[in-house]
One Martini backbone bead per residue (centre of mass of N, CA, C, O) as a GRO file, in nm:
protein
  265
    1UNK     BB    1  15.168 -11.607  11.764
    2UNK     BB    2  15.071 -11.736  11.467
    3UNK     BB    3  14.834 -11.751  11.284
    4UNK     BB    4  14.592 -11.908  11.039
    5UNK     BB    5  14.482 -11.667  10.890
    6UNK     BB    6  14.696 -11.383  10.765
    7UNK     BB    7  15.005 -11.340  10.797
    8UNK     BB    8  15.274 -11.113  10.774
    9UNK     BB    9  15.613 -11.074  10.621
   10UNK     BB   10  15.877 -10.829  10.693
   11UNK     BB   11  16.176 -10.766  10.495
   12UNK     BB   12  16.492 -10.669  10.726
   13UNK     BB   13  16.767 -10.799  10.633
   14UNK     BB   14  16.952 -10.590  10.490
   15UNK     BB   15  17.294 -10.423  10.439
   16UNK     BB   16  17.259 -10.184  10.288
   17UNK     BB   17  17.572 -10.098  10.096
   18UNK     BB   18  17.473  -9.797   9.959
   19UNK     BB   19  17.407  -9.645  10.236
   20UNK     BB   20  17.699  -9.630  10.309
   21UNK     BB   21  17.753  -9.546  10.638
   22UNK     BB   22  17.479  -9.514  10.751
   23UNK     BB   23  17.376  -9.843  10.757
   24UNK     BB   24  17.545  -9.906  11.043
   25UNK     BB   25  17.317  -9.763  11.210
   26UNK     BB   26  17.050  -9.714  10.972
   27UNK     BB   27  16.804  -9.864  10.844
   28UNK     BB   28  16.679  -9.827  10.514
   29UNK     BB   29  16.359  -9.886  10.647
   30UNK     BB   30  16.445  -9.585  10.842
   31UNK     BB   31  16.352  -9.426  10.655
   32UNK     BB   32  16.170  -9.141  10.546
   33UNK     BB   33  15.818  -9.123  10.436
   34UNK     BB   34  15.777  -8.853  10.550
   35UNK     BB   35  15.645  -8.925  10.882
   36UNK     BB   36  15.793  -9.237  10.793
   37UNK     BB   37  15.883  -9.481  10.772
   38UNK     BB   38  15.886  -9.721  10.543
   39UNK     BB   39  15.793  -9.997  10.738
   40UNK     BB   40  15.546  -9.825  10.831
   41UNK     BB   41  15.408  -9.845  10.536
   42UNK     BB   42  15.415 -10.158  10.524
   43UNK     BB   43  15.248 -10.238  10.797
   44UNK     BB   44  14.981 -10.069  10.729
   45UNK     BB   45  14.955 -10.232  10.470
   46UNK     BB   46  14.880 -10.527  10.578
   47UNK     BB   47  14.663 -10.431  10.786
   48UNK     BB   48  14.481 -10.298  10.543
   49UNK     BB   49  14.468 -10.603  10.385
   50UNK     BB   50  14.401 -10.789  10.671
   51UNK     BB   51  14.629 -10.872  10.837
   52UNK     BB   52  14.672 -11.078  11.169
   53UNK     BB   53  14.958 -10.985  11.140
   54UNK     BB   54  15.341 -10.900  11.187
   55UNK     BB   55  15.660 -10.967  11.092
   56UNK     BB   56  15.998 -10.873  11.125
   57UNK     BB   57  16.254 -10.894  10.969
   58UNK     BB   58  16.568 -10.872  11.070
   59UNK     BB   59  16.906 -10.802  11.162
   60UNK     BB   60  17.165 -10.875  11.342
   61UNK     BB   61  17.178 -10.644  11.612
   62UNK     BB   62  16.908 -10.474  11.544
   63UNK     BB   63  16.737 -10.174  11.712
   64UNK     BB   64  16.558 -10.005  11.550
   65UNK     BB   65  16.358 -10.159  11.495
   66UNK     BB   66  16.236 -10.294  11.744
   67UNK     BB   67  16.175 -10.027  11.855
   68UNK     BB   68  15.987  -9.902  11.691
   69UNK     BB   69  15.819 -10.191  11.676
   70UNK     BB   70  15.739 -10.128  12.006
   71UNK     BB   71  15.563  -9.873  11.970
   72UNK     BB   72  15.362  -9.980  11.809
   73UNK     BB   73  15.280 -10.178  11.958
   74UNK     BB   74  15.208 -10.006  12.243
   75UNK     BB   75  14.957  -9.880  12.040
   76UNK     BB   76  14.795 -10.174  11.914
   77UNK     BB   77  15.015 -10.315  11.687
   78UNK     BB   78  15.038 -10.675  11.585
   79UNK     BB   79  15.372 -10.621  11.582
   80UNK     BB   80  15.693 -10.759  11.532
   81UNK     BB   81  16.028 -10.908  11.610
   82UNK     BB   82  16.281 -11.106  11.403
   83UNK     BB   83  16.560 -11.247  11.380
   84UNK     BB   84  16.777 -11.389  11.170
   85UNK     BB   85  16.840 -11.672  11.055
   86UNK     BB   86  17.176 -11.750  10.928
   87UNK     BB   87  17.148 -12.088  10.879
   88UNK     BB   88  16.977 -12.036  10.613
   89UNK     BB   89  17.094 -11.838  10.476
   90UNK     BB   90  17.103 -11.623  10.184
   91UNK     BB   91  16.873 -11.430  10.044
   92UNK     BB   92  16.525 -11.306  10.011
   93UNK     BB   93  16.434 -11.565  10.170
   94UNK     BB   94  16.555 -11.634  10.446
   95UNK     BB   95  16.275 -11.480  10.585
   96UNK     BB   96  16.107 -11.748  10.532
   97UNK     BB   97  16.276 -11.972  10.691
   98UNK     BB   98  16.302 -11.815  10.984
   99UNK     BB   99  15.929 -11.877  10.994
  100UNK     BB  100  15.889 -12.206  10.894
  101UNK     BB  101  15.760 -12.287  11.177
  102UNK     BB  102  15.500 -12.085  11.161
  103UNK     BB  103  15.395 -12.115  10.830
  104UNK     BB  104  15.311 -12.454  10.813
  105UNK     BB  105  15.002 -12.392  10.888
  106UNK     BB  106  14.916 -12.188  10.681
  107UNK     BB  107  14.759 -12.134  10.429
  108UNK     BB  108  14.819 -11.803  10.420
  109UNK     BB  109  15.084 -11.558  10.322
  110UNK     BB  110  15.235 -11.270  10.329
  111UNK     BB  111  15.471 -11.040  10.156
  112UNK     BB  112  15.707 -10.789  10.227
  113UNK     BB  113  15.933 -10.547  10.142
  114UNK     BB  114  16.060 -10.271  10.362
  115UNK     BB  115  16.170 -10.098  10.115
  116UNK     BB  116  15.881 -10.120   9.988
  117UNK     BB  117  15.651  -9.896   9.807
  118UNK     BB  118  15.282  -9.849   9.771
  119UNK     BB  119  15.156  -9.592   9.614
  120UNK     BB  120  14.844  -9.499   9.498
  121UNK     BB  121  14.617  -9.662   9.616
  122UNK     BB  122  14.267  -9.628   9.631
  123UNK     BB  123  14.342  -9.820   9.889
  124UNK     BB  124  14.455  -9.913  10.156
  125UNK     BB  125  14.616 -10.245  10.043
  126UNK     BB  126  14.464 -10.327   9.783
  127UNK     BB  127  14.662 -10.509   9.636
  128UNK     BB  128  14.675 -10.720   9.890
  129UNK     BB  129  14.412 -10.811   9.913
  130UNK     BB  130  14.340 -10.849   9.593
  131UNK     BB  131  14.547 -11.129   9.610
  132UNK     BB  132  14.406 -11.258   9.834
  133UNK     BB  133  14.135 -11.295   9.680
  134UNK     BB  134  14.304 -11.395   9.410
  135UNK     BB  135  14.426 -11.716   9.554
  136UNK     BB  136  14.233 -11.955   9.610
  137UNK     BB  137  14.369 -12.129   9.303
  138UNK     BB  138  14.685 -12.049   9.414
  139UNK     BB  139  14.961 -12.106   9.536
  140UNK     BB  140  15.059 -11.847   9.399
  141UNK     BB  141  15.088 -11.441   9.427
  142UNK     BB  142  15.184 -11.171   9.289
  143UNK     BB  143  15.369 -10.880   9.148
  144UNK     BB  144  15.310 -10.637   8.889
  145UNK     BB  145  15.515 -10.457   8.649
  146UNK     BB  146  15.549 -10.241   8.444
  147UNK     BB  147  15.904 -10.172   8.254
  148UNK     BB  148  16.142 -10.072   8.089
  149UNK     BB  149  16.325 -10.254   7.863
  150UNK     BB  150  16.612 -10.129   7.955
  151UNK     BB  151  16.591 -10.244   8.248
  152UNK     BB  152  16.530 -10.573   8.311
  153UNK     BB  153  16.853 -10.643   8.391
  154UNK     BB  154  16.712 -10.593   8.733
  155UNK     BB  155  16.492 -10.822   8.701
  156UNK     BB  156  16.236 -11.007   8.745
  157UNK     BB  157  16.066 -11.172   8.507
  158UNK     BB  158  15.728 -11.209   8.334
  159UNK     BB  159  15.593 -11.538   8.222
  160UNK     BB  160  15.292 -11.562   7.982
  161UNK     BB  161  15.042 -11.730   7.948
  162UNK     BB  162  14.922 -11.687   7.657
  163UNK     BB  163  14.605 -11.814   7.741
  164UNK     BB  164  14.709 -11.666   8.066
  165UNK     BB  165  14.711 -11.366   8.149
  166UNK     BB  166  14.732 -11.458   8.479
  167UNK     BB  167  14.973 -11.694   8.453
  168UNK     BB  168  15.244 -11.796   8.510
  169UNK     BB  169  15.567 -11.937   8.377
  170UNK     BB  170  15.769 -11.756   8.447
  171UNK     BB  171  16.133 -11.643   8.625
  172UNK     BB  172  16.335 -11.420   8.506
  173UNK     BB  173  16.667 -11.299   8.564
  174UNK     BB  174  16.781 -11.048   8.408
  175UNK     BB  175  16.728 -11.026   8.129
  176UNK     BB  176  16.765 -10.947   7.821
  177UNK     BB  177  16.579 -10.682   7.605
  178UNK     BB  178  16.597 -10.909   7.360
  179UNK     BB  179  16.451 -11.105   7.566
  180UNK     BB  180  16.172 -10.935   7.555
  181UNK     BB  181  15.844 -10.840   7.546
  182UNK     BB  182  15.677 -10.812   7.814
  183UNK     BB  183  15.754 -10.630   8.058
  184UNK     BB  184  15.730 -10.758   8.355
  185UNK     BB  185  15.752 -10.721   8.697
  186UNK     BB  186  15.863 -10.786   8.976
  187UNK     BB  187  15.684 -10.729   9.313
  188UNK     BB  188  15.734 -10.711   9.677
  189UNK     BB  189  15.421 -10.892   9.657
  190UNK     BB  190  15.312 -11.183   9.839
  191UNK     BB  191  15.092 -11.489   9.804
  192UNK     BB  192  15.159 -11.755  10.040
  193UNK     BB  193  15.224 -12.069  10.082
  194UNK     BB  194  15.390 -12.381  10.201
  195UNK     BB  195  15.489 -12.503   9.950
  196UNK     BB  196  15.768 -12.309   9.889
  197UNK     BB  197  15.968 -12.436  10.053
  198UNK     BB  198  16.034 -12.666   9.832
  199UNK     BB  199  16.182 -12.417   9.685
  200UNK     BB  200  16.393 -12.295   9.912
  201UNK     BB  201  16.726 -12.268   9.786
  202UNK     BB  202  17.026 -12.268   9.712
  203UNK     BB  203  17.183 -12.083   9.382
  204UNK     BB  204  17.372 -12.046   9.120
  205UNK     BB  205  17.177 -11.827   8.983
  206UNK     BB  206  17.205 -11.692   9.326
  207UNK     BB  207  17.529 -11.727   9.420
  208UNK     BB  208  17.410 -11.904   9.675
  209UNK     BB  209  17.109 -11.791   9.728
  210UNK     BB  210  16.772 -11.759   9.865
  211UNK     BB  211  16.558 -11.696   9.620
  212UNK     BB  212  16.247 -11.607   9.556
  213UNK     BB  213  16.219 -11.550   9.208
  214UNK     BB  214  16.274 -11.841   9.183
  215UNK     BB  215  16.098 -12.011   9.343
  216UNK     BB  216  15.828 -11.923   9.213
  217UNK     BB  217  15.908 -12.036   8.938
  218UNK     BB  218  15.918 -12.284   8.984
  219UNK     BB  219  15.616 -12.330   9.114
  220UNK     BB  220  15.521 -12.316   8.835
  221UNK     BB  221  15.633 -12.580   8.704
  222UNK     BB  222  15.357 -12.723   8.900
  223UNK     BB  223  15.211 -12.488   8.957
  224UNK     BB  224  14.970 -12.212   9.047
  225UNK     BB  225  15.096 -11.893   8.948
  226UNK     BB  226  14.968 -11.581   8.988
  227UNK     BB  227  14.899 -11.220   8.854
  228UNK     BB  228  14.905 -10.898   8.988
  229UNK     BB  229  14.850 -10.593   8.867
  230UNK     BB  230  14.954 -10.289   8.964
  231UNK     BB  231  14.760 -10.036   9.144
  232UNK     BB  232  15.019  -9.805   9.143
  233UNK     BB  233  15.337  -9.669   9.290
  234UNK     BB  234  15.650  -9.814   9.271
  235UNK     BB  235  15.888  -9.766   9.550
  236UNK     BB  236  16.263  -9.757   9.671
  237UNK     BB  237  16.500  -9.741   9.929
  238UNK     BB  238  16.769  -9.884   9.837
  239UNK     BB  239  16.891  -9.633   9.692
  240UNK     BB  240  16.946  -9.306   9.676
  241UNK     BB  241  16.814  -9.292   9.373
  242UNK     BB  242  16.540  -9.370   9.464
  243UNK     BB  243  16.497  -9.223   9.727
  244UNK     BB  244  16.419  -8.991   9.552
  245UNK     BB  245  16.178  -9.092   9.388
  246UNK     BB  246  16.022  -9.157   9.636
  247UNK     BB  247  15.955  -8.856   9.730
  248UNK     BB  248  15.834  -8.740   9.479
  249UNK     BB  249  15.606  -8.930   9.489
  250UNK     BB  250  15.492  -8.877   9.777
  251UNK     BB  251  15.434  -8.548   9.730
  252UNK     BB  252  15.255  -8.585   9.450
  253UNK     BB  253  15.039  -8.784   9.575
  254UNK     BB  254  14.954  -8.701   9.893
  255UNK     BB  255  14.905  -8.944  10.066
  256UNK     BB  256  14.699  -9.124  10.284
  257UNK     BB  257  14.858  -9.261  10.511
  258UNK     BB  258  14.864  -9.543  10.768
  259UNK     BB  259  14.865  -9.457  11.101
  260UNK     BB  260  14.915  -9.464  11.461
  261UNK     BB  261  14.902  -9.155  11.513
  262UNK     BB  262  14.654  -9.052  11.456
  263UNK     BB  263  14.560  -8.796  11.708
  264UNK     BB  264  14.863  -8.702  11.770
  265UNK     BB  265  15.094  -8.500  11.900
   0.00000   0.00000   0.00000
């Protein structure tokens, strides 16, 4: 059962259709990096982060990821999984809907998408404790990160209240290069409130799925969503050349991540 301190919920409920056939038998969050899926560098920085528990959305089927983390739990990690309910509709909001029932108790709970690492940090978890910290006057926290003008039309963009450069004003989803100021990039990292549900529905912008960052969007046009600029290098393992860049950058940084093996043979 989720308590109402801190829990993380991350989602592992994508198709991953970019690795297929490999991707019909390992869900593409069981890549290693390292000496570790993808997912277990996800769910040891939520918990290093301080969240009192992590729940993982998992695709409906799939047997990979909970014998994984059952093995982390059966190890004294705080950590589970649930299958996606498909009857709240597709898109990377769908597993905040799917756990909407055990979440509108809780004051605030973070989201990390299990595709994506948050590679040299300061302190394991860092960004989101730092988001966690700085969330106490904002119904939403985000991550954000610069990136190149050239690729924008891959991202969701942040814009920025003129005179509160932390601050959320919108977010643009993929737009011309030409029509961007400041290139600041959504980052799969967010510390939310319950109030976020009253924004996630299927919209035609996200072609009928129910968007993360449309609803964040929304949700700044009415109410106090701040960002926070990641320090550490963002990389996704969500298809074979990001996969490739994301193990150059986790080698080259040799970051110390933490593991629930250590000191196990």
């Amino acid at each position: 059962m989720i308590s109402s301190s801190f829990p993380a919920l991350v989602t592992a409920a994508g198709a991953a259709t970019r690795f297929r056939p490999f991707s019909r038998c390992v869900p593409k969050e069981m890549l290693p990096v390292g000496s570790i899926p993808a997912v277990e560098h996800v769910i040891a920085e939520c918990l290093a982060a301080g969240a009192s528990e992590v729940v993982v959305v998992t695709r409906p089927g799939d047997s990979t990821i909970p014998e994984h983390v059952g093995q982390l739990r059966s190890e004294g990690a705080p950590v589970e999984t649930i299958e996606e309910d498909l009857d709240h509709g597709y898109g990377n909001a769908a597993p905040l809907l799917s756990l909407r029932h055990r979440l509108t108790n809780c004051d605030a709970f973070a989201v990390a998408f299990g595709d994506d690492l948050l590679l040299g940090e300061p302190t394991p978890g860092y960004n989101l404790a730092t988001m966690r910290q700085r969330s106490v006057d904002a119904e939403a926290m985000i991550a954000g990160q610069m990136i190149p003008v050239g690729a924008v039309e891959s991202f969701g963009i942040i814009d920025i209240e003129p005179q509160q450069p932390n601050r959320v004003r919108s977010i643009r989803q993929r737009p011309h290069p030409g029509e961007v100021g400041e290139p600041l990039a959504v980052v799969s990292r967010l510390i939310l409130r319950p109030s976020i549900f009253d924004h996630l529905a299927a919209s035609e912008q996200a072609r009928g799925e129910v968007d993360l960052g449309i609803a964040v969007g929304n949700l700044a046009s009415v109410a106090r969503v701040a960002v926070h600029r990641i320090t550490g290098s963002w990389v996704t393992v969500g298809d074979p050349l990001h996969y490739l860049d994301a193990l150059k950058t986790y080698w080259q940084l040799d970051p110390a991540q933490p593991t629930y093996r250590e000191g196990q043979s």
